[in-house]
Coordinates of C-alpha atoms in Angstrom, one line a residue:
Chain A
M5 CA 79.9 117.0 105.9
M6 CA 76.9 114.8 107.0
A7 CA 75.3 116.2 103.9
A8 CA 78.7 115.7 101.9
A9 CA 78.7 112.2 103.2
T10 CA 75.5 111.3 102.4
A11 CA 76.0 112.9 99.1
A12 CA 79.0 111.0 98.7
R13 CA 77.7 107.5 100.3
N14 CA 74.0 108.2 97.6
E15 CA 76.7 109.4 94.0
P16 CA 76.4 106.6 91.7
M17 CA 79.0 103.5 91.1
P18 CA 79.8 105.0 87.4
R19 CA 79.6 102.1 84.9
T20 CA 79.8 101.9 80.9
P21 CA 76.6 103.8 79.7
A22 CA 73.9 102.3 79.0
L23 CA 72.6 102.8 75.9
D24 CA 69.0 103.8 74.9
V25 CA 67.3 103.6 71.4
A26 CA 68.9 107.1 70.8
A27 CA 71.3 107.5 71.9
G28 CA 73.1 104.5 70.0
L29 CA 71.8 106.4 67.1
T30 CA 72.9 108.8 67.6
K31 CA 76.0 107.8 68.1
L32 CA 75.7 105.2 65.0
A33 CA 75.2 109.0 63.0
S34 CA 78.3 110.1 63.7
Y35 CA 80.6 107.5 61.9
P36 CA 81.0 108.4 58.2
Y37 CA 79.2 105.1 57.6
Q38 CA 77.8 102.3 59.0
I39 CA 78.2 98.7 58.9
L40 CA 75.1 96.2 58.3
T41 CA 75.6 93.0 59.2
F42 CA 73.3 90.0 59.0
V43 CA 73.0 86.6 59.2
D44 CA 72.7 85.3 55.2
D45 CA 70.9 81.4 54.8
A46 CA 74.5 79.8 55.2
G47 CA 74.2 80.4 58.4
Y48 CA 76.7 82.8 58.1
P49 CA 77.8 86.7 59.0
M50 CA 77.5 88.8 56.5
S51 CA 78.3 92.6 56.4
V52 CA 77.6 95.5 54.1
A53 CA 79.7 98.7 55.1
L54 CA 76.9 101.2 53.8
T55 CA 75.4 105.2 54.5
A56 CA 72.2 104.9 56.7
D57 CA 70.4 107.9 56.7
I58 CA 70.1 107.7 61.0
D59 CA 66.5 109.8 62.9
A60 CA 67.1 108.9 66.1
P61 CA 64.8 110.4 67.9
G62 CA 62.2 108.4 65.7
G63 CA 64.6 105.3 66.2
T64 CA 64.9 104.7 62.7
A65 CA 67.3 104.1 59.8
S66 CA 66.9 103.9 56.5
F67 CA 70.1 103.4 53.4
R68 CA 69.4 101.7 49.9
A69 CA 69.2 98.1 49.8
P70 CA 73.2 96.8 49.0
A71 CA 73.9 95.5 45.7
G72 CA 73.9 91.7 45.6
F73 CA 72.1 90.9 48.8
T74 CA 68.7 90.1 49.9
V75 CA 68.9 91.5 53.4
P76 CA 66.2 89.0 56.2
T77 CA 63.5 91.3 56.8
G78 CA 62.2 89.3 59.4
V79 CA 65.5 88.6 62.1
D80 CA 67.3 91.3 64.2
V81 CA 70.0 93.1 61.5
S82 CA 72.3 95.0 63.0
L83 CA 74.0 98.5 62.0
T84 CA 77.2 99.1 63.8
G85 CA 80.0 102.4 63.5
S86 CA 83.4 102.1 64.3
H87 CA 86.2 104.4 64.6
I88 CA 90.9 104.2 65.6
R89 CA 92.0 106.8 65.5
P90 CA 96.2 105.9 63.6
Q91 CA 99.5 106.4 65.2
P92 CA 102.1 105.8 63.5
G93 CA 105.2 103.9 65.2
Y94 CA 102.8 103.8 68.7
G95 CA 99.8 101.8 67.1
Y96 CA 95.7 104.1 67.3
D97 CA 94.2 105.0 70.5
E98 CA 90.4 107.3 69.9
R99 CA 88.9 103.2 69.9
R100 CA 85.2 103.0 70.1
H101 CA 82.6 101.5 68.4
V102 CA 78.4 101.3 68.6
T103 CA 75.7 98.8 67.4
V104 CA 72.4 98.8 67.2
W105 CA 70.4 96.1 66.6
G106 CA 66.9 96.4 64.5
R107 CA 63.9 95.2 62.0
A108 CA 64.6 95.7 58.0
A109 CA 62.1 96.6 56.6
T110 CA 61.9 97.1 52.0
V111 CA 60.4 100.3 51.0
G112 CA 61.0 100.4 47.7
D113 CA 65.0 100.8 46.6
R114 CA 65.6 101.8 50.0
M115 CA 64.9 99.7 53.2
T116 CA 63.9 101.4 56.6
F117 CA 65.4 99.7 59.9
R118 CA 63.7 100.1 63.3
A119 CA 65.6 99.8 65.8
A120 CA 65.5 97.5 69.3
R121 CA 68.5 97.7 71.2
A122 CA 71.9 99.5 71.3
W123 CA 75.5 98.7 72.6
G124 CA 79.4 99.9 72.4
W125 CA 81.5 101.6 73.8
D126 CA 83.6 104.9 73.5
E127 CA 87.0 105.0 75.4
A128 CA 86.4 109.0 75.8
E129 CA 83.3 107.8 78.4
V130 CA 84.9 104.3 79.7
P131 CA 88.7 104.5 80.0
F132 CA 90.6 101.4 79.1
F133 CA 91.6 100.5 82.5
E134 CA 87.5 101.4 83.9
Y135 CA 86.5 98.8 81.0
S136 CA 89.3 96.1 81.5
E137 CA 88.6 96.7 85.6
R138 CA 84.7 96.1 84.7
S139 CA 85.1 92.9 82.6
T140 CA 87.0 91.7 85.4
A141 CA 83.7 89.0 86.2
Q142 CA 84.4 88.1 83.0
S143 CA 87.9 86.8 83.1
K144 CA 87.1 84.7 85.9
K145 CA 83.2 83.1 83.9
Y146 CA 86.1 82.1 81.0
F147 CA 88.2 80.7 83.2
D148 CA 86.0 78.7 85.8
A149 CA 84.7 76.8 81.8
L150 CA 88.0 76.5 80.6
S151 CA 88.1 74.7 84.1
V152 CA 85.5 72.9 84.3
E153 CA 86.0 71.6 80.5
R154 CA 89.5 70.2 81.7
G155 CA 88.9 69.1 84.7
T156 CA 91.2 70.8 86.7
P157 CA 92.1 74.5 87.3
V158 CA 93.0 76.7 85.3
K159 CA 94.1 80.5 86.5
P160 CA 95.9 83.4 84.5
K161 CA 99.4 84.0 85.8
L162 CA 102.4 86.0 86.4
S163 CA 105.9 84.6 86.5
F164 CA 106.7 84.9 90.6
G165 CA 109.1 87.9 90.7
W166 CA 106.2 90.2 89.7
L167 CA 103.2 87.9 91.5
A168 CA 105.1 88.6 94.8
L169 CA 105.5 92.4 93.5
R170 CA 101.9 93.1 92.8
T171 CA 101.1 90.6 96.3
T172 CA 103.0 92.4 98.5
R173 CA 103.3 95.7 96.8
L174 CA 106.8 96.0 97.9
P175 CA 107.1 99.4 96.3
F176 CA 105.4 101.3 99.1
L177 CA 107.9 99.5 101.7
S178 CA 109.5 102.8 101.4
A179 CA 107.2 104.1 103.8
T180 CA 108.7 102.0 106.1
I181 CA 112.2 101.8 105.5
V182 CA 112.5 105.4 105.9
P183 CA 111.0 106.4 109.5
V184 CA 113.2 102.9 110.8
V185 CA 116.8 104.0 109.4
L186 CA 115.5 107.6 110.4
G187 CA 116.0 106.1 114.0
I188 CA 118.5 104.2 113.2
V189 CA 120.4 107.2 112.9
I190 CA 119.3 109.8 115.5
A191 CA 120.1 106.9 117.5
T192 CA 123.1 105.9 116.0
R193 CA 123.7 110.0 116.3
Q194 CA 122.8 109.7 119.8
G195 CA 125.9 107.8 120.3
F196 CA 123.8 104.4 120.2
F197 CA 124.6 102.2 117.7
D198 CA 123.8 98.1 117.2
P199 CA 123.7 96.9 113.5
P200 CA 122.9 93.3 114.7
T201 CA 119.6 95.0 115.9
A202 CA 119.7 97.6 113.8
I203 CA 119.1 95.4 110.5
L204 CA 116.7 92.9 112.8
T205 CA 114.4 96.3 113.4
V206 CA 114.4 97.1 109.3
I207 CA 112.7 93.5 108.2
G208 CA 111.0 93.1 110.9
S209 CA 109.6 96.4 110.5
A210 CA 109.3 96.0 106.6
F211 CA 107.3 92.2 107.4
V212 CA 104.9 94.4 109.7
Q213 CA 104.5 96.4 106.7
L214 CA 104.2 93.3 104.5
G215 CA 101.6 91.8 106.4
L216 CA 99.2 95.1 106.9
N217 CA 99.3 95.3 103.0
V218 CA 98.4 91.8 102.3
A219 CA 96.1 91.9 105.2
N220 CA 94.1 95.4 103.8
D221 CA 93.7 92.9 101.3
V222 CA 92.3 90.2 102.5
F223 CA 90.3 92.2 104.8
D224 CA 89.4 94.9 101.8
S225 CA 88.3 91.6 100.2
V226 CA 85.7 89.7 102.6
Q227 CA 84.0 93.7 103.2
G228 CA 83.8 93.6 98.7
A229 CA 85.5 96.8 98.9
D230 CA 87.9 96.1 96.0
E231 CA 85.5 94.1 94.0
A232 CA 83.0 97.7 94.5
N233 CA 85.8 100.2 93.1
V234 CA 86.4 100.1 89.2
T235 CA 89.1 102.9 88.6
P236 CA 91.7 101.5 91.1
T237 CA 95.0 102.3 89.2
Q238 CA 98.8 101.4 90.3
F239 CA 99.0 103.5 94.1
S240 CA 95.1 103.3 95.0
G241 CA 92.2 100.4 95.2
G242 CA 94.7 97.6 96.7
S243 CA 96.7 94.8 94.5
R244 CA 93.3 93.3 93.4
V245 CA 94.7 89.8 93.4
I246 CA 92.5 88.3 94.4
Q247 CA 90.0 90.0 92.2
Y248 CA 91.9 88.6 89.3
G249 CA 92.1 85.4 90.4
L250 CA 95.9 85.0 90.7
V251 CA 96.4 83.9 93.7
S252 CA 93.5 82.3 96.2
F253 CA 91.9 84.2 99.7
R254 CA 93.7 82.0 101.5
Q255 CA 96.6 81.9 100.4
M256 CA 96.2 85.9 101.3
A257 CA 95.2 85.3 104.2
G258 CA 98.1 82.6 105.0
L259 CA 101.0 84.8 103.7
A260 CA 99.4 87.5 106.3
T261 CA 99.6 85.4 108.8
T262 CA 103.1 84.5 107.3
F263 CA 103.7 88.2 107.6
Y264 CA 102.7 88.9 111.1
V265 CA 104.6 85.9 113.0
A266 CA 107.9 86.6 111.2
A267 CA 107.0 89.6 112.7
G268 CA 105.9 89.3 115.8
L269 CA 109.5 86.5 116.2
I270 CA 111.5 89.0 115.0
G271 CA 110.0 91.4 117.9
L272 CA 109.9 89.2 120.2
L273 CA 113.8 88.6 119.5
L274 CA 114.2 92.2 119.6
L275 CA 112.8 92.8 122.9
A276 CA 115.1 90.0 124.7
L277 CA 117.9 91.4 123.3
R278 CA 116.9 95.0 123.6
G279 CA 114.2 94.5 126.0
S280 CA 112.5 97.3 127.4
P281 CA 108.5 99.1 128.3
E282 CA 109.3 101.2 126.2
L283 CA 110.0 98.7 123.2
L284 CA 106.9 96.0 124.3
I285 CA 104.2 98.8 125.0
I286 CA 105.6 100.8 120.6
G287 CA 105.7 97.3 119.0
V288 CA 102.3 96.3 120.7
A289 CA 100.7 99.3 119.4
G290 CA 102.2 99.0 115.8
F291 CA 100.8 95.6 115.9
I292 CA 97.4 97.0 117.1
V293 CA 97.1 99.3 115.1
S294 CA 98.3 97.5 111.9
I295 CA 96.4 95.1 112.1
G296 CA 93.6 97.1 113.3
Y297 CA 93.7 99.5 110.3
T298 CA 91.2 97.1 107.9
A299 CA 90.0 93.9 110.4
P300 CA 86.9 94.0 112.4
P301 CA 86.1 95.3 115.0
L302 CA 88.7 97.9 114.6
K303 CA 88.3 98.5 111.0
F304 CA 89.8 101.9 111.8
V305 CA 89.9 102.8 108.0
Y306 CA 86.0 102.1 107.6
R307 CA 85.9 104.1 109.7
G308 CA 87.6 107.3 108.9
L309 CA 90.0 106.7 111.2
G310 CA 92.7 104.8 108.8
E311 CA 94.4 108.6 108.0
V312 CA 95.9 108.5 111.5
A313 CA 96.9 105.1 112.3
V314 CA 98.7 105.5 109.0
A315 CA 100.5 108.8 110.4
I316 CA 100.7 107.3 113.3
G317 CA 102.1 103.5 112.9
F318 CA 104.3 104.6 110.2
G319 CA 105.3 107.7 111.6
P320 CA 105.6 107.7 115.3
L321 CA 105.5 104.0 115.7
M322 CA 108.2 103.0 113.5
L323 CA 110.6 105.9 114.1
L324 CA 110.8 105.2 118.0
G325 CA 110.6 101.8 117.7
A326 CA 113.8 101.6 116.0
Y327 CA 114.7 104.2 117.8
V328 CA 114.4 102.9 121.1
V329 CA 116.0 99.5 120.1
Q330 CA 119.2 100.8 119.3
T331 CA 118.7 102.8 123.0
R332 CA 117.3 100.1 124.8
G333 CA 114.9 102.4 126.1
E334 CA 115.3 105.7 126.5
L335 CA 113.5 108.6 124.5
S336 CA 114.0 111.6 123.8
W337 CA 111.7 114.4 121.8
E338 CA 114.4 114.2 118.7
P339 CA 113.3 110.7 117.3
F340 CA 109.8 112.1 118.1
V341 CA 109.4 115.4 116.1
A342 CA 111.6 114.0 113.1
S343 CA 109.0 111.6 113.4
L344 CA 106.3 113.7 112.4
P345 CA 106.8 115.4 109.3
I346 CA 107.1 111.7 107.6
A347 CA 103.6 110.8 109.5
L348 CA 102.0 113.7 107.8
L349 CA 103.6 113.1 104.7
V350 CA 102.8 108.9 104.9
M351 CA 99.2 110.5 106.1
L352 CA 99.0 112.0 102.8
I353 CA 100.6 109.4 100.7
L354 CA 96.7 107.3 102.2
Y355 CA 95.1 110.1 102.1
V356 CA 95.7 111.3 98.0
N357 CA 95.5 107.9 97.1
E358 CA 91.6 107.2 98.5
I359 CA 90.2 110.1 96.3
P360 CA 90.3 107.7 93.7
D361 CA 88.3 105.0 96.0
R362 CA 85.8 106.9 97.2
R363 CA 83.0 106.2 95.0
G364 CA 83.8 102.1 95.9
D365 CA 84.9 102.6 98.8
A366 CA 82.0 104.8 99.6
R367 CA 79.6 101.9 98.1
V368 CA 80.9 99.7 100.7
G369 CA 80.8 102.0 103.7
K370 CA 84.7 102.7 103.8
R371 CA 84.6 105.9 105.0
T372 CA 87.7 107.4 104.3
L373 CA 87.9 111.5 104.8
P374 CA 87.8 111.6 101.2
V375 CA 84.1 109.8 101.3
R376 CA 83.3 111.7 103.7
L377 CA 84.4 115.1 103.2
S378 CA 84.2 117.2 99.8
K379 CA 86.6 118.1 97.3
A380 CA 87.1 121.5 98.8
T381 CA 87.7 120.3 102.0
V382 CA 89.8 117.9 100.8
I383 CA 92.3 119.0 98.7
G384 CA 92.4 122.4 101.8
G385 CA 92.9 119.1 104.3
Y386 CA 96.0 118.1 101.9
R387 CA 97.4 121.7 101.7
V388 CA 97.3 122.3 105.6
A389 CA 98.9 119.2 106.6
A390 CA 101.2 119.7 104.2
I391 CA 102.3 123.2 105.9
A392 CA 102.0 121.5 108.7
A393 CA 104.9 119.1 107.9
Y394 CA 106.9 121.4 106.3
V395 CA 105.9 124.0 109.6
I396 CA 107.2 121.5 112.2
L397 CA 110.2 120.5 110.6
V398 CA 111.4 124.4 110.9
A399 CA 110.1 125.2 114.5
G400 CA 111.6 121.9 115.1
V401 CA 114.7 123.3 113.9
A402 CA 114.6 126.9 115.7
V403 CA 114.2 125.4 119.4
G404 CA 117.5 123.1 118.5
L405 CA 115.3 119.6 118.6
L406 CA 116.7 119.2 115.2
P407 CA 119.9 119.4 113.3
I408 CA 119.9 122.9 111.0
P409 CA 120.8 120.2 108.0
A410 CA 117.0 118.6 108.3
L411 CA 115.8 121.5 106.6
L412 CA 117.4 119.9 103.1
A413 CA 113.4 118.4 103.6
L414 CA 112.5 121.6 102.3
L415 CA 114.2 121.6 98.6
T416 CA 110.2 118.6 98.4
I417 CA 108.0 122.2 99.2
P418 CA 108.2 122.0 94.8
L419 CA 107.0 118.5 94.5
A420 CA 103.7 119.0 97.4
L421 CA 102.8 121.9 96.0
Q422 CA 103.5 120.2 92.0
V423 CA 100.4 117.7 93.9
S424 CA 98.3 120.7 95.7
R425 CA 97.7 122.1 92.0
G426 CA 97.0 118.8 90.8
L427 CA 94.7 117.6 92.4
E428 CA 92.0 120.4 91.8
P429 CA 91.7 119.6 87.1
N430 CA 92.0 115.9 88.6
Y431 CA 90.1 115.0 91.5
D432 CA 87.2 113.3 89.3
N433 CA 89.6 111.5 86.7
P434 CA 91.4 108.4 89.2
Y435 CA 94.1 107.9 85.6
G436 CA 94.7 111.5 85.0
L437 CA 95.9 111.6 89.0
M438 CA 97.9 108.9 88.8
A439 CA 100.8 111.0 87.8
V440 CA 99.6 113.2 91.4
M441 CA 100.2 109.7 92.9
G442 CA 103.6 109.5 92.2
V443 CA 104.4 113.0 92.8
N444 CA 102.8 112.4 96.9
V445 CA 105.1 109.4 97.3
K446 CA 108.4 110.9 95.7
V447 CA 107.5 114.1 98.2
H448 CA 107.4 111.7 101.4
L449 CA 110.4 109.4 100.3
Y450 CA 112.3 111.9 98.9
A451 CA 111.9 114.7 102.2
G452 CA 112.8 111.6 104.2
L453 CA 115.5 111.2 102.5
L454 CA 116.6 114.1 102.4
L455 CA 116.5 113.9 106.2
L456 CA 118.4 111.2 107.2
A457 CA 121.4 113.4 104.3
G458 CA 120.9 115.5 106.6
Y459 CA 121.9 113.6 109.4
A460 CA 124.4 112.2 107.2
V461 CA 126.0 115.5 107.1
V462 CA 125.6 115.4 110.8
L463 CA 127.0 112.4 111.4
I464 CA 130.3 113.3 109.2
L465 CA 130.6 116.4 110.7
G466 CA 130.0 115.2 114.7
A467 CA 133.7 113.1 112.9
V468 CA 135.4 114.9 110.9
A469 CA 134.9 118.5 113.2
P470 CA 133.3 117.8 116.1
S471 CA 133.7 121.6 117.9
V472 CA 131.0 122.2 115.6
D473 CA 127.7 123.0 116.2
L474 CA 124.8 121.8 114.0
F475 CA 121.7 122.2 116.4
L476 CA 120.7 126.2 116.9
G477 CA 120.3 127.3 120.4
Chain B
M24 CA 99.8 78.2 51.2
S25 CA 97.8 82.2 50.1
T26 CA 94.1 80.7 49.3
L27 CA 93.0 85.0 49.4
P28 CA 93.1 86.8 46.3
D29 CA 96.0 89.3 46.1
P30 CA 94.0 93.1 47.1
V31 CA 92.1 91.0 50.1
E32 CA 95.6 89.7 51.7
E33 CA 96.7 92.9 50.7
L34 CA 93.7 94.5 53.0
L35 CA 94.2 91.7 55.8
N36 CA 97.8 92.7 55.9
A37 CA 97.1 96.0 56.6
A38 CA 94.0 96.9 58.3
L39 CA 94.5 98.2 61.7
V40 CA 91.2 97.5 61.9
G41 CA 88.5 94.9 60.8
E42 CA 84.1 93.4 62.3
L43 CA 84.8 90.6 63.4
T44 CA 81.4 89.3 63.8
V45 CA 80.1 85.9 66.0
V46 CA 76.2 85.1 65.9
D47 CA 75.3 84.7 69.5
G48 CA 72.6 81.9 71.1
S49 CA 69.9 84.1 69.9
G50 CA 71.3 84.2 66.5
H51 CA 71.6 87.6 66.4
P52 CA 75.0 89.4 64.9
V53 CA 77.7 90.7 67.0
T54 CA 79.9 92.7 65.4
Y55 CA 83.6 93.3 67.6
P56 CA 86.6 95.5 66.2
L57 CA 89.7 93.8 66.4
I58 CA 93.1 93.5 65.2
P59 CA 93.9 91.0 62.7
L60 CA 96.0 89.0 62.1
Y61 CA 97.7 87.0 59.2
D62 CA 99.5 84.6 58.2
G63 CA 99.2 83.6 54.6
E64 CA 96.7 81.1 54.9
K65 CA 95.2 81.6 58.2
I66 CA 93.6 84.6 59.8
Y67 CA 94.0 85.7 63.3
L68 CA 92.6 87.4 66.8
T69 CA 93.4 87.8 70.4
S70 CA 90.8 88.3 72.5
S71 CA 91.6 88.5 76.0
T72 CA 89.4 86.8 78.8
L73 CA 88.0 89.8 79.4
F74 CA 86.4 90.8 76.9
S75 CA 85.8 86.4 76.3
R76 CA 82.3 86.4 75.3
K77 CA 83.1 86.4 71.4
L78 CA 84.9 83.8 72.4
E79 CA 81.7 81.7 74.1
H80 CA 79.4 82.4 70.9
I81 CA 82.6 81.0 68.5
K82 CA 82.8 77.8 70.3
A83 CA 78.7 77.7 70.1
N84 CA 78.8 78.3 66.3
P85 CA 82.0 79.1 64.9
K86 CA 80.3 80.6 61.5
V87 CA 81.9 84.1 61.4
S88 CA 82.4 86.8 59.5
L89 CA 85.2 90.0 58.9
S90 CA 85.5 92.5 57.7
I91 CA 87.8 95.3 56.4
T92 CA 85.5 98.0 56.2
D93 CA 87.5 101.6 56.5
P94 CA 90.0 103.5 54.5
V95 CA 91.7 105.3 57.8
A96 CA 92.2 101.9 59.7
V97 CA 94.1 100.7 55.6
G98 CA 96.2 103.4 55.2
G99 CA 93.5 105.2 52.7
R100 CA 92.6 101.9 50.5
T101 CA 89.0 102.3 49.5
D102 CA 88.1 98.5 48.3
R103 CA 86.5 96.7 51.1
V104 CA 86.5 93.5 52.0
T105 CA 84.4 90.3 54.2
I106 CA 85.3 87.1 54.8
Q107 CA 83.1 84.5 55.8
G108 CA 85.5 82.0 57.6
D109 CA 84.4 79.1 60.0
A110 CA 86.4 80.3 63.3
R111 CA 88.2 78.0 66.0
V112 CA 89.8 79.3 69.6
I113 CA 92.7 78.0 70.4
E114 CA 93.5 78.0 74.5
E115 CA 95.6 75.7 75.0
D116 CA 97.7 78.3 76.8
P117 CA 95.8 81.3 77.4
H118 CA 99.3 83.2 79.5
G119 CA 101.2 82.5 76.6
G120 CA 100.3 80.7 73.9
W121 CA 99.6 83.8 71.2
E122 CA 102.8 85.8 72.4
R123 CA 103.2 83.1 69.1
L124 CA 101.0 86.3 66.8
L125 CA 102.7 88.9 68.9
P126 CA 105.8 89.6 65.4
I127 CA 102.9 90.4 63.2
W128 CA 101.0 92.4 66.0
E129 CA 104.0 94.3 66.4
K130 CA 103.9 95.3 62.6
K131 CA 100.3 97.3 63.5
E132 CA 100.9 97.8 67.7
P133 CA 104.6 98.6 68.0
S134 CA 103.2 99.6 71.5
I135 CA 101.9 96.5 72.3
V136 CA 105.4 94.9 73.7
Y137 CA 105.6 97.9 76.1
F138 CA 102.6 96.9 77.2
L139 CA 103.2 93.8 77.1
K140 CA 106.3 94.1 79.3
A141 CA 104.3 95.8 82.0
R142 CA 102.0 93.0 82.0
V143 CA 103.0 93.0 85.7
A144 CA 100.1 96.3 85.2
L145 CA 97.1 95.1 83.8
P146 CA 97.8 90.7 83.8
L147 CA 94.3 89.7 82.7
F148 CA 94.4 91.7 79.7
F149 CA 97.2 89.3 78.7
E150 CA 95.9 86.1 79.3
R151 CA 94.5 85.8 76.4
S152 CA 93.1 83.2 73.2
L153 CA 93.3 82.7 69.3
I154 CA 90.9 83.1 67.2
E155 CA 92.0 81.3 63.7
I156 CA 90.0 81.7 61.3
T157 CA 89.4 79.3 57.9
P158 CA 88.2 81.4 54.9
R159 CA 85.3 80.3 53.4
Q160 CA 83.4 82.8 51.0
V161 CA 85.3 86.9 49.8
L162 CA 83.3 88.9 48.9
Y163 CA 85.5 91.8 47.7
W164 CA 84.1 95.8 46.6
A165 CA 86.9 96.9 44.5
D166 CA 85.4 100.6 44.6
G167 CA 84.2 99.9 47.8
S168 CA 80.5 100.8 47.5
P169 CA 76.9 98.8 48.2
A170 CA 76.2 100.4 45.0
T171 CA 78.1 97.6 43.2
A172 CA 77.9 93.9 43.9
P173 CA 80.3 92.7 45.4
V174 CA 82.5 90.4 43.5
V175 CA 82.6 86.6 45.1
S176 CA 85.1 83.8 44.6
D177 CA 85.0 80.7 47.7
A178 CA 87.9 81.0 49.9
G179 CA 89.6 77.7 48.3
K180 CA 89.5 78.2 45.3
A181 CA 90.3 82.1 45.0
A182 CA 94.5 81.6 44.0
A183 CA 93.7 79.3 41.8

């Protein structure tokens, strides 16, 4: 395991392939024609398409001098190859280009070209999204220069709605809503339901997660984790609003604080309304897990404890917290057992999302499980945790702690299998993994919703046919 | 008002990609494949701020050329052109100023409107500046062959 971790740390961050002259000429030779470009006497660039004979190992090319031009010989000229594949109704794909610079010389009616340097991009080697991510610094440079020119800050923009969505990573709120509502529903089944505090619980819990999401970006920025990640996806790599210049670091820190303060105030209100030592303990533990997830000194996620922290935070703490608000502190095994599959499945969201981030994370010492473990172990770990989630669910029903309709959540097994099968072929392809990560989010969401549906069946039957017992044993 | 020969306008309107060449601070030509957008008078290209080094070069030296050379990108035509001109960067509103050219862009790359609707996913890509080229000289190869000298015309006189 240590060897694997060391190997991961030493794995070089993927870069746009640096092209040496021979590689550049080899690529250039693969294009059906080349474009000779030089700066003419009037100072304008001039381009002529021609066919060059390329000797990549020798670092040279030769071509017939284009008619009507005097190609300069004492300065750098270039040869470029460019390719697209038209896709009617869409645009085009298969973008690639390469340019090789060097000096030309006239030899009879031909010209020789000795290459000196090369540059290019091939989206088959560096996907467009990664290429864009690697260019973020250039965008910042552009806006900084424009700000200086205008004497006032100029920043990239997004509409407020999109910016709010991106900044807070709002769609991930399902990780909170599922356990909290489940906790409330279980309490309701047991005869405890107080609508005002139930609503307050949902809102307060949502603020805790929003605070966590934003604080995670703040502390990852401080520690360089997001900058080191050049393959973020919609599921991984943070919101990146700080890196993109959309929101300042100070604004993000203020936003995280605001969310936590709002959550804290609601927590205090709930304590005042439904106070119990259990709620106080769960609330304090939740705050510690949430803030300590990325923030020093705890930095759970940097120590390989992020997965466990998320499992505890978005499993038992959220679910039991919502439950004890309703029961005024009374605890039972049912909500705890119900929280375990949810905890494992939410942990697996983070776990899979960490896979594409692992190289960047390793560079900044963020030693998540995919950083520490080998590919085979990570994939095996997914399978073990997913199986455990379903086994606990079935066992909970079998021993009579969970209602039979809770087994509806087993309907998500095909989705989990889809994720399991998708990890192997896409492990090293962040963009291929996106679809897998999307399905993995659905496993948790749908399992949670199906558990809720199971409890809805219990509540409805309890109302219309109280004699029907949906618990075994 | 058009100042370019008809075949050149046809190439500009058809081309999915052309090669913009700028001159860097060391006097070297630097070539970037881009979609040429022609409004009947000026040639426009757009550049994301992510890939804005070309804009720095143009601001320092506005002399540029745009060539259209790839038969695959122009529906199989074999004629070729290089247009030399003076460029300026239009960047009053990088967030939305470039969208006035969206109708021309969409004709060549229909998917761009779908990407734009999802700009939250790639916000910096849609922070863009325009490059406006005023053509000065046109070099046209009817047969596309470098063995034949191009027909050279001043852009301002070509339409006459």
